[in-house]
Short mmCIF file of C-alpha atoms in Angstrom, two decimals:
data_model
loop_
_atom_site.label_atom_id
_atom_site.label_comp_id
_atom_site.label_asym_id
_atom_site.label_seq_id
_atom_site.Cartn_x
_atom_site.Cartn_y
_atom_site.Cartn_z
CA UNK A 1 66.55 67.25 60.97
CA UNK A 2 66.78 70.40 58.57
CA UNK A 3 67.09 70.11 55.11
CA UNK A 4 69.55 71.89 53.75
CA UNK A 5 69.14 72.31 49.65
CA UNK A 6 65.34 73.23 50.76
CA UNK A 7 66.57 75.94 52.99
CA UNK A 8 69.06 77.75 50.55
CA UNK A 9 66.34 77.17 48.03
CA UNK A 10 63.60 79.06 50.17
CA UNK A 11 66.41 81.27 51.26
CA UNK A 12 66.48 82.21 47.20
CA UNK A 13 62.69 82.29 46.95
CA UNK A 14 62.64 85.15 50.10
CA UNK A 15 65.96 87.28 48.33
CA UNK A 16 64.28 86.98 45.11
CA UNK A 17 60.93 88.52 46.19
CA UNK A 18 62.80 91.57 48.28
CA UNK A 19 65.37 92.67 45.63
CA UNK A 20 63.32 91.85 42.03
CA UNK A 21 59.56 91.47 42.70
CA UNK A 22 59.69 94.49 45.40
CA UNK A 23 63.04 96.52 44.61
CA UNK A 24 64.55 98.81 46.05
CA UNK A 25 62.86 99.07 49.80
CA UNK A 26 64.33 103.19 50.51
CA UNK A 27 62.78 105.81 52.12
CA UNK A 28 61.80 107.14 48.23
CA UNK A 29 59.17 103.66 48.07
CA UNK A 30 57.42 103.73 50.72
CA UNK A 31 54.73 101.85 48.73
CA UNK A 32 58.23 98.95 48.76
CA UNK A 33 58.84 99.20 52.13
CA UNK A 34 54.94 98.48 52.56
CA UNK A 35 55.23 95.79 50.30
CA UNK A 36 58.23 94.02 52.53
CA UNK A 37 56.33 94.75 55.88
CA UNK A 38 53.43 92.64 54.42
CA UNK A 39 56.36 89.97 52.39
CA UNK A 40 57.83 89.02 56.32
CA UNK A 41 54.15 89.73 58.46
CA UNK A 42 52.62 86.78 55.80
CA UNK A 43 55.24 84.93 56.41
CA UNK A 44 55.10 84.38 60.24
CA UNK A 45 51.22 83.74 59.96
CA UNK A 46 51.62 80.99 57.27
CA UNK A 47 54.18 79.18 59.62
CA UNK A 48 52.06 79.99 62.95
CA UNK A 49 53.50 82.57 64.58
CA UNK A 50 52.78 84.88 66.26
CA UNK A 51 52.51 88.55 64.08
CA UNK A 52 51.95 92.36 64.85
CA UNK A 53 53.18 95.56 63.36
CA UNK A 54 54.41 97.90 65.59
CA UNK A 55 53.89 101.30 63.18
CA UNK A 56 55.30 104.71 63.71
CA UNK A 57 55.38 108.23 61.97
CA UNK A 58 58.55 108.86 59.33
CA UNK A 59 57.70 112.00 57.15
CA UNK A 60 54.17 112.31 56.00
CA UNK A 61 53.82 108.93 56.47
CA UNK A 62 54.02 105.35 58.37
CA UNK A 63 56.79 102.64 58.35
CA UNK A 64 56.52 99.22 60.49
CA UNK A 65 58.56 97.52 61.98
CA UNK A 66 57.67 93.80 62.41
CA UNK A 67 57.84 91.45 65.16
CA UNK A 68 57.26 87.73 65.32
CA UNK A 69 57.89 85.24 68.76
CA UNK A 70 58.50 81.82 69.36
CA UNK A 71 58.19 80.54 73.03
CA UNK A 72 58.42 77.17 74.20
CA UNK A 73 56.47 77.93 77.75
CA UNK A 74 54.98 80.44 79.40
CA UNK A 75 58.37 81.65 81.29
CA UNK A 76 61.27 80.36 79.38
CA UNK A 77 64.52 80.24 81.27
CA UNK A 78 66.31 82.34 77.67
CA UNK A 79 65.39 84.86 76.11
CA UNK A 80 66.95 86.49 72.77
CA UNK A 81 65.97 89.20 69.55
CA UNK A 82 66.73 88.13 66.14
CA UNK A 83 67.26 91.28 65.03
CA UNK A 84 67.53 92.23 61.07
CA UNK A 85 66.36 95.35 58.53
CA UNK A 86 64.82 95.35 55.49
CA UNK A 87 64.97 98.19 54.20
CA UNK A 88 68.27 99.34 51.79
CA UNK A 89 70.05 102.32 50.59
CA UNK A 90 68.90 104.47 48.53
CA UNK A 91 69.28 103.09 44.30
CA UNK A 92 70.03 99.84 45.45
CA UNK A 93 67.86 96.41 46.19
CA UNK A 94 70.16 95.96 49.23
CA UNK A 95 70.87 91.69 48.56
CA UNK A 96 74.20 91.36 49.87
CA UNK A 97 72.89 93.07 53.69
CA UNK A 98 69.23 93.49 54.28
CA UNK A 99 67.57 91.29 52.07
CA UNK A 100 69.76 88.93 53.20
CA UNK A 101 69.70 88.91 56.52
CA UNK A 102 65.78 88.98 56.91
CA UNK A 103 65.89 86.38 54.52
CA UNK A 104 67.86 84.29 57.08
CA UNK A 105 65.81 85.35 60.14
CA UNK A 106 62.83 83.93 58.52
CA UNK A 107 64.72 81.23 57.51
CA UNK A 108 65.48 80.74 60.91
CA UNK A 109 61.82 81.35 62.61
CA UNK A 110 60.36 78.26 60.22
CA UNK A 111 63.55 75.82 61.88
CA UNK A 112 62.89 77.05 65.26
CA UNK A 113 59.40 76.53 64.48
CA UNK A 114 59.85 73.04 63.01
CA UNK A 115 61.55 71.98 66.33
CA UNK A 116 58.72 72.76 68.88
CA UNK A 117 58.09 69.68 70.48
CA UNK A 118 61.01 68.01 68.92
CA UNK A 119 63.60 69.06 70.75
CA UNK A 120 62.93 69.99 75.16
CA UNK A 121 64.11 73.28 74.85
CA UNK A 122 63.63 76.33 77.58
CA UNK A 123 63.40 79.38 75.31
CA UNK A 124 61.94 82.24 73.76
CA UNK A 125 62.41 84.02 70.48
CA UNK A 126 61.60 87.24 69.27
CA UNK A 127 61.92 87.90 65.45
CA UNK A 128 62.05 91.90 65.06
CA UNK A 129 62.45 92.95 61.41
CA UNK A 130 63.36 97.07 61.82
CA UNK A 131 62.61 99.51 59.22
CA UNK A 132 64.89 102.79 58.37
CA UNK A 133 68.10 101.56 59.30
CA UNK A 134 69.81 102.84 55.93
CA UNK A 135 70.14 106.83 55.15
CA UNK A 136 68.74 109.19 55.98
CA UNK A 137 67.48 107.54 58.98
CA UNK A 138 70.05 106.22 60.19
CA UNK A 139 71.60 107.89 63.56
CA UNK A 140 68.38 109.46 63.80
CA UNK A 141 65.15 108.32 66.07
CA UNK A 142 63.58 107.19 63.14
CA UNK A 143 65.77 104.67 63.35
CA UNK A 144 63.76 101.21 63.41
CA UNK A 145 65.78 99.51 66.15
CA UNK A 146 66.11 102.73 68.19
CA UNK A 147 61.92 102.60 67.78
CA UNK A 148 61.64 99.28 69.15
CA UNK A 149 64.45 99.45 72.16
CA UNK A 150 62.27 103.01 72.96
CA UNK A 151 59.19 100.93 73.28
CA UNK A 152 60.40 97.87 74.79
CA UNK A 153 62.16 100.00 77.30
CA UNK A 154 58.79 102.01 78.34
CA UNK A 155 57.78 98.27 78.46
CA UNK A 156 59.65 97.28 81.18
#
């Protein structure tokens, strides 16, 4: 059973880390985008999930989509993708959209990981934290979701 109070507290920890500790995560602050990708990757590693980054070039630096997966077996009958973006609109810390969605994504992964072995699940969930979904990348080939989808299409 998931402890709702603990989950709420952990969501708040993620929100504070993303918005107060890291701050604005726009293209104006590539170092903060990197800190955020590292935060997300570390979280998944700490709860024991397989995680990797998928770097790509934007302007004169690299950004990363962060990808983790939970699978209950070698060939699950159901597959899901839970995506959220971690960048913020320039001039904001993005608590209402980006940071809150990442917090929910992370805690969903934690909850699902806790259910493994307790429930008879037949599924795989891929968690993708996308870079660059806000302007000026929005609507361009540099959107993290477009980069991820293009790579996924080539793999199949």
